[in-house]
GROMACS .gro file of C-alpha atoms in nm:
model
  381
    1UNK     CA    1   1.474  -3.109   2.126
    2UNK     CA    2   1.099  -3.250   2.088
    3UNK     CA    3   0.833  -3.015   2.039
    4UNK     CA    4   1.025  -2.641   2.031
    5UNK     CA    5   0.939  -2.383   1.814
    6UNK     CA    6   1.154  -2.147   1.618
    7UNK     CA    7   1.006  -1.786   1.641
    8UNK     CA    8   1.131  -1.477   1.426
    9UNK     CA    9   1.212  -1.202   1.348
   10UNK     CA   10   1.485  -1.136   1.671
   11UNK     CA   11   1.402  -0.831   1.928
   12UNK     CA   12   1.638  -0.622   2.119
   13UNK     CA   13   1.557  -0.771   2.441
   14UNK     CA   14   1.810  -0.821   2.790
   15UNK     CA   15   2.001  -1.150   2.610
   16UNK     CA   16   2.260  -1.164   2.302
   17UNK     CA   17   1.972  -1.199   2.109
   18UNK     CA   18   1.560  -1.283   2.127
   19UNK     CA   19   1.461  -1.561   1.880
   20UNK     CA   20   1.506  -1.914   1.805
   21UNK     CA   21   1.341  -2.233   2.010
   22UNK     CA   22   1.134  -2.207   2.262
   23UNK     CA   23   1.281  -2.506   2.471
   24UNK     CA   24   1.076  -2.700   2.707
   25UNK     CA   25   1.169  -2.607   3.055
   26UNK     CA   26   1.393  -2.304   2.892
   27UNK     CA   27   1.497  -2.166   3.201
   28UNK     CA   28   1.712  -2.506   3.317
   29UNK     CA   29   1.798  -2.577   2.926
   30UNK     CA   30   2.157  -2.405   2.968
   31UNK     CA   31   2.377  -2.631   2.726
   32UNK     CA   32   2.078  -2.588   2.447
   33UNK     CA   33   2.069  -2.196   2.484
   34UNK     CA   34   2.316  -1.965   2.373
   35UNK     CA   35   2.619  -1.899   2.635
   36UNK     CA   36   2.948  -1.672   2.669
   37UNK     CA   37   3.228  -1.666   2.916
   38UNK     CA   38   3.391  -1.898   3.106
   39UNK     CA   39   3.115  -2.022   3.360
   40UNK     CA   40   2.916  -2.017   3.022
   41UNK     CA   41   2.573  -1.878   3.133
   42UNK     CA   42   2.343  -1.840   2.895
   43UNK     CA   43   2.317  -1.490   2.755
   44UNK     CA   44   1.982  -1.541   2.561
   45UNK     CA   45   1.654  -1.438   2.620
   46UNK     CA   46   1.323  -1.594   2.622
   47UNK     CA   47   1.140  -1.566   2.259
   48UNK     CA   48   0.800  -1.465   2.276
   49UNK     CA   49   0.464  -1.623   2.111
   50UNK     CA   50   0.305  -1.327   1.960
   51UNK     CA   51   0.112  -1.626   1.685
   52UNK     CA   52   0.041  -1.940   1.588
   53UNK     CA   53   0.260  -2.198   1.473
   54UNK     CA   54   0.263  -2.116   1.075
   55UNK     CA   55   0.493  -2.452   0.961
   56UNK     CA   56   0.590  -2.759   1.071
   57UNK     CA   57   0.931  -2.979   1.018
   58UNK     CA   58   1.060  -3.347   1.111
   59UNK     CA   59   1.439  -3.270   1.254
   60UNK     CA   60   1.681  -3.012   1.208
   61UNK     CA   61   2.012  -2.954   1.373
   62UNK     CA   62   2.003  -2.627   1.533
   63UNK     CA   63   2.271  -2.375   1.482
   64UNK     CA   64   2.152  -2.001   1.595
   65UNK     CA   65   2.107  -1.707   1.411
   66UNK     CA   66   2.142  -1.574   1.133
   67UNK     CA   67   2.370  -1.238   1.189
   68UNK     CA   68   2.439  -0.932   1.023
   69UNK     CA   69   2.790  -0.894   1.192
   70UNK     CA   70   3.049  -1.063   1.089
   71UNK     CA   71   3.317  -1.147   1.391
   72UNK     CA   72   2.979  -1.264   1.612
   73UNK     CA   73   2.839  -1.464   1.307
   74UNK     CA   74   3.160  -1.681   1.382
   75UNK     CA   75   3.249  -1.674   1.752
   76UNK     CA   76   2.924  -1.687   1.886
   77UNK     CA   77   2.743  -1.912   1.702
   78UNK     CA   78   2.981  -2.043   1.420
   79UNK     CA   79   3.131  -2.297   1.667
   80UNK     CA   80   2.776  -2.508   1.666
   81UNK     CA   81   2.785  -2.516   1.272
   82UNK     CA   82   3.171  -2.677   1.282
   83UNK     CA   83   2.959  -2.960   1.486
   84UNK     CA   84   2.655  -2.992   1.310
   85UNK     CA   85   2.827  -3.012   0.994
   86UNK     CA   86   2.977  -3.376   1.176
   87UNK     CA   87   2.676  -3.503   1.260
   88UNK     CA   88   2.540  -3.632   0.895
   89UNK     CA   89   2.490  -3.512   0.554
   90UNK     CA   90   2.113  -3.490   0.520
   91UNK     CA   91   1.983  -3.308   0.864
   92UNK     CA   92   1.899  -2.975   0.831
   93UNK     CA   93   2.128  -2.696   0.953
   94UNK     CA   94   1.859  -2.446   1.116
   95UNK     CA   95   1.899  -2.071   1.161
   96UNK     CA   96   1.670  -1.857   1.271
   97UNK     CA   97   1.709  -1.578   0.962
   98UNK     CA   98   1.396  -1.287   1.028
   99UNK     CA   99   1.132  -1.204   0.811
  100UNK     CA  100   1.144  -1.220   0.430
  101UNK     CA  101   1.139  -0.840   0.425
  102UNK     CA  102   1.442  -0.823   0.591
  103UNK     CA  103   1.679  -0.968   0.290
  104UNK     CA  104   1.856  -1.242   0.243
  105UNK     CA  105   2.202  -1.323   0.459
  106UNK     CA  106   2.479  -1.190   0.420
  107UNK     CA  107   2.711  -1.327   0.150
  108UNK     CA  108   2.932  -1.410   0.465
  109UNK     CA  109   2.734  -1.605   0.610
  110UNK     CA  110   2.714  -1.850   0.306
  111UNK     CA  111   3.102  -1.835   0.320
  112UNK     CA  112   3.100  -1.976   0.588
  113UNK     CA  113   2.858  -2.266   0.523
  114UNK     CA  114   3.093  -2.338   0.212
  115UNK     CA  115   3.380  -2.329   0.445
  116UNK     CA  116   3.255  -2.594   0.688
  117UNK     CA  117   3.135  -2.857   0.369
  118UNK     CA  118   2.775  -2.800   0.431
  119UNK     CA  119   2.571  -2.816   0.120
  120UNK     CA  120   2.368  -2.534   0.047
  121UNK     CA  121   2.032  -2.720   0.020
  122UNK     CA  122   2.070  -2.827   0.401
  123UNK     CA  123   2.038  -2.497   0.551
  124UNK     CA  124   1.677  -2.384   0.665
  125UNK     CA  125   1.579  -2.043   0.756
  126UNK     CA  126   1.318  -1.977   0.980
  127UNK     CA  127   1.169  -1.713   0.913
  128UNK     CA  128   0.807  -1.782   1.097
  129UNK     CA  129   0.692  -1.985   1.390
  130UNK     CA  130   0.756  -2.347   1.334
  131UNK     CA  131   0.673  -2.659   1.523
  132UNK     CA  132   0.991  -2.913   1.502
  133UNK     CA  133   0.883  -3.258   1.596
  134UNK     CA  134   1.264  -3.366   1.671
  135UNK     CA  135   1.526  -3.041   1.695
  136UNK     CA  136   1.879  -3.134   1.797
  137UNK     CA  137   2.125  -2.927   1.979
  138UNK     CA  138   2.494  -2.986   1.881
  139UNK     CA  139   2.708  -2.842   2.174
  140UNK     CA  140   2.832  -2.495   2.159
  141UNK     CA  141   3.234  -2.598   2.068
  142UNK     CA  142   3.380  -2.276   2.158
  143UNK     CA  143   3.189  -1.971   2.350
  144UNK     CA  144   3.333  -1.565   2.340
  145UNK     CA  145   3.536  -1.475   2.593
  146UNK     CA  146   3.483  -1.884   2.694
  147UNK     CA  147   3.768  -2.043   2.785
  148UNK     CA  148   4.060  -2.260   2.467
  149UNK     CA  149   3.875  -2.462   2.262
  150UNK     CA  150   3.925  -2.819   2.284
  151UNK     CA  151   4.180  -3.023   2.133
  152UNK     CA  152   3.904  -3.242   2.020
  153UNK     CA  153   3.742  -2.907   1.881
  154UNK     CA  154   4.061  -2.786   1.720
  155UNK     CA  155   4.097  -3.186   1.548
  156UNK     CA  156   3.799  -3.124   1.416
  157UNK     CA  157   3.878  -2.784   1.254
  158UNK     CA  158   4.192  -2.915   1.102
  159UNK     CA  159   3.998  -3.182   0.919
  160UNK     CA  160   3.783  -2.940   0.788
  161UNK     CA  161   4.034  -2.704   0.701
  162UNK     CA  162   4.249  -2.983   0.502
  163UNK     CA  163   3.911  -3.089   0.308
  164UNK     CA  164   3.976  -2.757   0.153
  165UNK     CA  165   4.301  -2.881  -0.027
  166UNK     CA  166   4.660  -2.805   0.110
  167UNK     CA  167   4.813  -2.409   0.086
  168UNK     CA  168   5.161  -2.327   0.043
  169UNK     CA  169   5.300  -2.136   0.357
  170UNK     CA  170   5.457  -1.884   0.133
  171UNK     CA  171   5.410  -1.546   0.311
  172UNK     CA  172   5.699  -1.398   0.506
  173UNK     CA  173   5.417  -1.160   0.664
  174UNK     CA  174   5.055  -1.060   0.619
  175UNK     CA  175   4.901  -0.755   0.794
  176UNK     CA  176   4.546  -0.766   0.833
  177UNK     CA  177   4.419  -0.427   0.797
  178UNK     CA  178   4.139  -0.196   0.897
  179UNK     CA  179   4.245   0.141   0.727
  180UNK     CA  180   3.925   0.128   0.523
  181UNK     CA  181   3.741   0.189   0.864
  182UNK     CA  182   3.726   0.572   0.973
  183UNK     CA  183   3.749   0.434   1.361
  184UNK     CA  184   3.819   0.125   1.550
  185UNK     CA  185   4.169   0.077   1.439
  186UNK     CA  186   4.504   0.282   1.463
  187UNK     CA  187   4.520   0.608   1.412
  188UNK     CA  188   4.725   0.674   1.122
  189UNK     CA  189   4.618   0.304   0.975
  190UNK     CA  190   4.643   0.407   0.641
  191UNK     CA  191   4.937   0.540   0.625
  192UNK     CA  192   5.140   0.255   0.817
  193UNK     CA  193   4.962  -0.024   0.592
  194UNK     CA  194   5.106   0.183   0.278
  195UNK     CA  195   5.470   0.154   0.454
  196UNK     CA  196   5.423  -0.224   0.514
  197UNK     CA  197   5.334  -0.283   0.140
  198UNK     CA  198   5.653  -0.120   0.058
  199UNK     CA  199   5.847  -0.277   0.239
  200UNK     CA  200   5.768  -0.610   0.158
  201UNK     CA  201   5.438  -0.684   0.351
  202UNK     CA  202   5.143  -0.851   0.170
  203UNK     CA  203   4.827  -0.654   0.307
  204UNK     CA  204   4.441  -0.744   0.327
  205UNK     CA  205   4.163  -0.577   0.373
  206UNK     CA  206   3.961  -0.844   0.475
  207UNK     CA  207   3.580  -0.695   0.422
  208UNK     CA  208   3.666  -0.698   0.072
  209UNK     CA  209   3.755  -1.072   0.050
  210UNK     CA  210   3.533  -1.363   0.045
  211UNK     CA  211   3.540  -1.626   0.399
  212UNK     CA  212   3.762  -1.850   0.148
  213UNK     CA  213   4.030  -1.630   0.014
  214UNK     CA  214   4.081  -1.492   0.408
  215UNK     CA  215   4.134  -1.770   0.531
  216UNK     CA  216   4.357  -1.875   0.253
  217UNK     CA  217   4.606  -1.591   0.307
  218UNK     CA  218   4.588  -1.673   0.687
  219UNK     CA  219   4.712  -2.017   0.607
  220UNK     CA  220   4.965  -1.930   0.373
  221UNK     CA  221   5.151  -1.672   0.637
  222UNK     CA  222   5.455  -1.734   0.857
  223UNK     CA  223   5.390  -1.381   1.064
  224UNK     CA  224   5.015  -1.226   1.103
  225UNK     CA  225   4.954  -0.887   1.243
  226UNK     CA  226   4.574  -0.775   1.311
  227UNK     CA  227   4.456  -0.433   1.387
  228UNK     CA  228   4.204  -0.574   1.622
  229UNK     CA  229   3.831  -0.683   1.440
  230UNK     CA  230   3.589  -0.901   1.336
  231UNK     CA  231   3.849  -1.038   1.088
  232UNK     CA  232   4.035  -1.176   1.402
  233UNK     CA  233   3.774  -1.442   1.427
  234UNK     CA  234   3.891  -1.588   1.077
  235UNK     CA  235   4.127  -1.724   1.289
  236UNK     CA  236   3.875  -1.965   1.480
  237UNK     CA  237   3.796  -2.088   1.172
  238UNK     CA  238   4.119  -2.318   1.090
  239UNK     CA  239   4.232  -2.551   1.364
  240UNK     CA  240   4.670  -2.525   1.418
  241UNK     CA  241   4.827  -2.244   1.242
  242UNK     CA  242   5.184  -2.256   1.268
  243UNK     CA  243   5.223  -1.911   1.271
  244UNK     CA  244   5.314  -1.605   1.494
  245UNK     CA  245   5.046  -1.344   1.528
  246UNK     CA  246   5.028  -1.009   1.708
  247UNK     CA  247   4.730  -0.798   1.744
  248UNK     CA  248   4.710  -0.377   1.764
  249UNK     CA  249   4.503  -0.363   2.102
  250UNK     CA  250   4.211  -0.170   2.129
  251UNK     CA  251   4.035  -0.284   2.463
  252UNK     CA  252   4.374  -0.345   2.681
  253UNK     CA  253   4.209  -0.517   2.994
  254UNK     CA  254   4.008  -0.728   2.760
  255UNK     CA  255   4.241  -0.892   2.470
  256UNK     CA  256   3.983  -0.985   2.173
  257UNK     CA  257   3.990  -1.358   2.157
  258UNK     CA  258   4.270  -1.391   2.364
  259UNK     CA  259   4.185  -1.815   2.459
  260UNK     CA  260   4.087  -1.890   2.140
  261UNK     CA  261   4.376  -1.771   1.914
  262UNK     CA  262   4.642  -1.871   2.196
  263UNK     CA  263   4.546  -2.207   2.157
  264UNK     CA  264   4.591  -2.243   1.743
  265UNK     CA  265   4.884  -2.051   1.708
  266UNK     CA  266   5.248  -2.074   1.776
  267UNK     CA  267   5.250  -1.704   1.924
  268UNK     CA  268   5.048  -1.457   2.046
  269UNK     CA  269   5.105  -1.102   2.116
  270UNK     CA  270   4.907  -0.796   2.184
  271UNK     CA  271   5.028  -0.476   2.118
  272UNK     CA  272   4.957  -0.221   2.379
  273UNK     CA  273   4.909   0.136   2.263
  274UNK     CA  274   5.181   0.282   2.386
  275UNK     CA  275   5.028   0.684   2.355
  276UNK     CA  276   4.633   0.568   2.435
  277UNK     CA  277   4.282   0.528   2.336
  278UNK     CA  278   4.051   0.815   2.219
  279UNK     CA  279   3.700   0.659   2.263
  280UNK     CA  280   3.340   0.826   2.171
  281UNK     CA  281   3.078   0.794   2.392
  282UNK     CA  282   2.703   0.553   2.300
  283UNK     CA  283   2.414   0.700   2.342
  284UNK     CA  284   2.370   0.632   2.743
  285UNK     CA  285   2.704   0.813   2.797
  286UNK     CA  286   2.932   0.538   2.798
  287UNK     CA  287   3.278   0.445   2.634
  288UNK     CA  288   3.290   0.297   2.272
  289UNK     CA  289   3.569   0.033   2.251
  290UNK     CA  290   3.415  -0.083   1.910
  291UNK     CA  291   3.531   0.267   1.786
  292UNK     CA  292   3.805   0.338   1.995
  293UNK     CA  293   4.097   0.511   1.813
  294UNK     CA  294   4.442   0.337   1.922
  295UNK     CA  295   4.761   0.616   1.938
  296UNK     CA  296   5.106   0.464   1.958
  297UNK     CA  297   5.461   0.640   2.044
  298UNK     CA  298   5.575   0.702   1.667
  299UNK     CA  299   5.928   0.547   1.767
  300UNK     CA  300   5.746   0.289   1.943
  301UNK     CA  301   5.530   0.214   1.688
  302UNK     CA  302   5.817   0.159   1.415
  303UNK     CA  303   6.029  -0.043   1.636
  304UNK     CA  304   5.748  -0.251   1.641
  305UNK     CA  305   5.696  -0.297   1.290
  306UNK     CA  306   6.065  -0.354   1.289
  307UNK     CA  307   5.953  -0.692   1.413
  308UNK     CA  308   5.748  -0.762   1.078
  309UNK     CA  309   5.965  -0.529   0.856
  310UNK     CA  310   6.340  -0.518   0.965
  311UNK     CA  311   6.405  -0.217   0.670
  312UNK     CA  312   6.066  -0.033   0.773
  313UNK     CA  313   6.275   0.279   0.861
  314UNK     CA  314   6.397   0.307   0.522
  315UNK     CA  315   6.025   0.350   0.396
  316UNK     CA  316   5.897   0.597   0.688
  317UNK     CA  317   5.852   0.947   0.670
  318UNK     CA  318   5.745   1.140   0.991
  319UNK     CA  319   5.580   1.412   0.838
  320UNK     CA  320   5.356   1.204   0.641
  321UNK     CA  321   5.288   0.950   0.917
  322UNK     CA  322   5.214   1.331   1.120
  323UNK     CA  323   4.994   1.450   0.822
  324UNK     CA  324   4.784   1.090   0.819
  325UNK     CA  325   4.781   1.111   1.233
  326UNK     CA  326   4.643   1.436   1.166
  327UNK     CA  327   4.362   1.341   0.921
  328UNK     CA  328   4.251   1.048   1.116
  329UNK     CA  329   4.209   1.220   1.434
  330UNK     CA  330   4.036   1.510   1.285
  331UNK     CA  331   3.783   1.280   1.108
  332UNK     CA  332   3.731   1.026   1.390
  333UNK     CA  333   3.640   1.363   1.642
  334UNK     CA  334   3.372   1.461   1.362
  335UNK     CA  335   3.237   1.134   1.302
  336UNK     CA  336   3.182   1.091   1.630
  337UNK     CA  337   3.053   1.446   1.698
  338UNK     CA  338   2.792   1.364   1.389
  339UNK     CA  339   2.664   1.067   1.486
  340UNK     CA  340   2.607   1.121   1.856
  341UNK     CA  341   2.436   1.369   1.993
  342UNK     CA  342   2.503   1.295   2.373
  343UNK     CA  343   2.521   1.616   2.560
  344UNK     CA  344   2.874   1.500   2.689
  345UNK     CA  345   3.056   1.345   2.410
  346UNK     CA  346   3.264   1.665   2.284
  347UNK     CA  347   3.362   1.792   2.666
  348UNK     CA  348   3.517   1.401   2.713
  349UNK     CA  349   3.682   1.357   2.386
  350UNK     CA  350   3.857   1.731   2.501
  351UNK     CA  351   3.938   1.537   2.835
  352UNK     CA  352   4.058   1.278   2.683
  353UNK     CA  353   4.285   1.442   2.421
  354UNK     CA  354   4.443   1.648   2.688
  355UNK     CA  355   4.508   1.369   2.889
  356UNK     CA  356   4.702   1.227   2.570
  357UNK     CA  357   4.898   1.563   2.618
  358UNK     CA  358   4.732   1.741   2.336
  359UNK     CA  359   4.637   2.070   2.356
  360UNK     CA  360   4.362   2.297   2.216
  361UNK     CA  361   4.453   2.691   2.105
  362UNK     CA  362   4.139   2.947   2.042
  363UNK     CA  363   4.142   2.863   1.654
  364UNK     CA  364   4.030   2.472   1.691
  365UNK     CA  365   4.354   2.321   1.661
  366UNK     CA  366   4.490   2.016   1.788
  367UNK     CA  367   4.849   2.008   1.858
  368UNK     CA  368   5.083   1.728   1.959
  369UNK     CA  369   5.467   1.822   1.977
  370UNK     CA  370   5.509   2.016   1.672
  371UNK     CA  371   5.191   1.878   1.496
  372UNK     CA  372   4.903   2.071   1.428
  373UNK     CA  373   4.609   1.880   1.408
  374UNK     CA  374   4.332   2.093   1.229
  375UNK     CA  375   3.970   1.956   1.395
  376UNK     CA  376   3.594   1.989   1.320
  377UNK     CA  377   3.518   2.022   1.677
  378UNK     CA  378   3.307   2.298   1.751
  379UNK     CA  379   3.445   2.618   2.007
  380UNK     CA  380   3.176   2.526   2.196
  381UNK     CA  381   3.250   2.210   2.309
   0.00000   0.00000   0.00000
């Protein structure tokens, strides 16, 4: 686009985000701004001019921000680097990054410019107002909760993904774990990723990996299971995967990425928690989904697993699964009861708990069948 300016640092505001160019005629520019969903309306906001225009550049291709988290990073605006990493070899890739102050990216976020072949030296941060005389929009390949990607899009993906050399498809089954997370995840995580390795299952963590080696492992397994994440979004990141995934649901009536995966793999599944959700509460009083704790059925849960580990009973122990339940529930009531102080948060986690059919005696205790689950929630409450 002619004559936009990039403008930083980004402000909560009503859009996804506030920062980046201020298009001419912004309101009508709706394939140039940033859009989710399937009528894909933009979801933006308006950057302000709090300044002058500090810097001034020929052409640049431009990509979105830079963000700190890593499942948006890729579905919402990784899609327009996979295009403007197409276009040439020489045009700069522009992100709006923040103020110096703020640090550098994350290390993710140059994992990802690796994985698309974009040389280093072509990305430029914006990081004060700055006049482009020529700024280019590539098209926004894929959008969250937007409808499949293309099979243009997902040609496209596959070349890049085979740039990165060829990867033996060696691994029966890889569960892609989030027991290092005290909440968004199953309860019990822990334990069950412990009875996978045992019985055969390779297991990731993926925060601990870098972009490459995740999406290596992905491409190397037959069977994929996900505790729902950010690490799901790997996934948009290769083009076909001939591979059957399922997915430990966390939101139910809205399946994380459900259009996009659907349409690179061979199956997709969504595991539906059987038991239910425990959810905290934000600060305006409403549900959590981002640190929902998912409860399965214990049978239900290994017959499941049967499906990625046919000897999985011979591993399992109920009382240590009950122990690990136990823990998890205990700590994911007191880090929510920490770290919220909304006058109604410990009265609907009780609701919630006894709608799960667990109980509450006069010592504190949380009890499910013959499990005692010992809590730090207050008498109070």
């Amino acid at each position: 686009m002619r004559n936009s300016t990039g403008r930083l640092p980004r402000e909560a505001s009503g859009g996804i985000y506030r920062g980046g160019p201020v298009f001419p005629r912004f309101a009508i520019q709706v394939a140039a701004r940033h859009r989710r969903g399937w009528l894909g309306l933009p979801r933006d906001a308006r950057p302000r001019i709090t300044g002058p225009v500090e810097a001034q550049a020929e052409i640049g291709l431009w990509c979105g921000p830079v963000s700190p988290h890593y499942g948006h990073m890729i579905a919402d605006f990784g899609m327009r680097i996979a295009t403007a990493s197409r276009f040439d070899r020489t045009t700069p890739l522009v992100f709006s990054a923040g103020p110096a102050a703020m640090g550098p990216p994350p290390a993710f976020f140059w994992g990802l410019v690796e994985h698309f072949g974009v040389d280093r030296g072509r990305i430029c941060l914006i990081e004060r107002p700055t006049l482009f005389r020529t700024l280019l929009v590539p098209p926004q390949a894929e959008r969250l909760d937007g409808p499949p990607p293309s099979r243009a899009h997902l040609d496209v993906m596959d070349e890049i993904v085979a740039t990165n050399g060829p990867v033996p498809q060696d691994l029966e089954t890889l569960f892609v774990s989030r027991a290092r997370w005290p909440d968004g995840r199953l309860a019990g995580e822990p334990y069950v990723a412990e009875v996978l390795e045992r019985a055969g299952v390779a297991v990731i963590q993926p925060e601990m990996l870098p972009v490459s080696e995740q999406v290596r492992m992905l491409r190397r397994a037959r069977r994929i299971l996900f505790s729902e994440g950010s690490a799901l979004h790997t996934l948009q990141l290769l083009g076909r995967l001939h591979a059957r995934v399922a997915v430990i649901a966390r939101r139910p009536k809205a399946p994380l990425a459900r259009a996009a995966l659907a349409a690179r793999v061979e199956d997709l599944a969504y595991w539906q928690p059987s038991r239910g959700i425990l959810y905290g509460l934000n600060r305006r009083g409403r549900p959590r989904p981002d640190r929902a704790l998912v409860l399965f059925d214990e049978a239900d849960l290994v017959e499941k697993l049967r499906l990625l580990a046919p000897d999985i009973a011979e591993h399992w122990d109920a009382a240590a699964y009950a122990a690990r339940l136990s823990a998890d529930v205990a700590q994911w009531i007191a880090l929510n009861a920490y770290s919220n102080d909304h006058p109604d948060l410990l009265p609907f986690i009780r609701r919630q708990l006894a709608r799960l059919g667990l109980t509450v005696d006069v010592d504190g205790a949380w009890e499910i069948g013959r499990t005692t689950w010992r809590s730090a929630m207050p008498r109070s409450a």
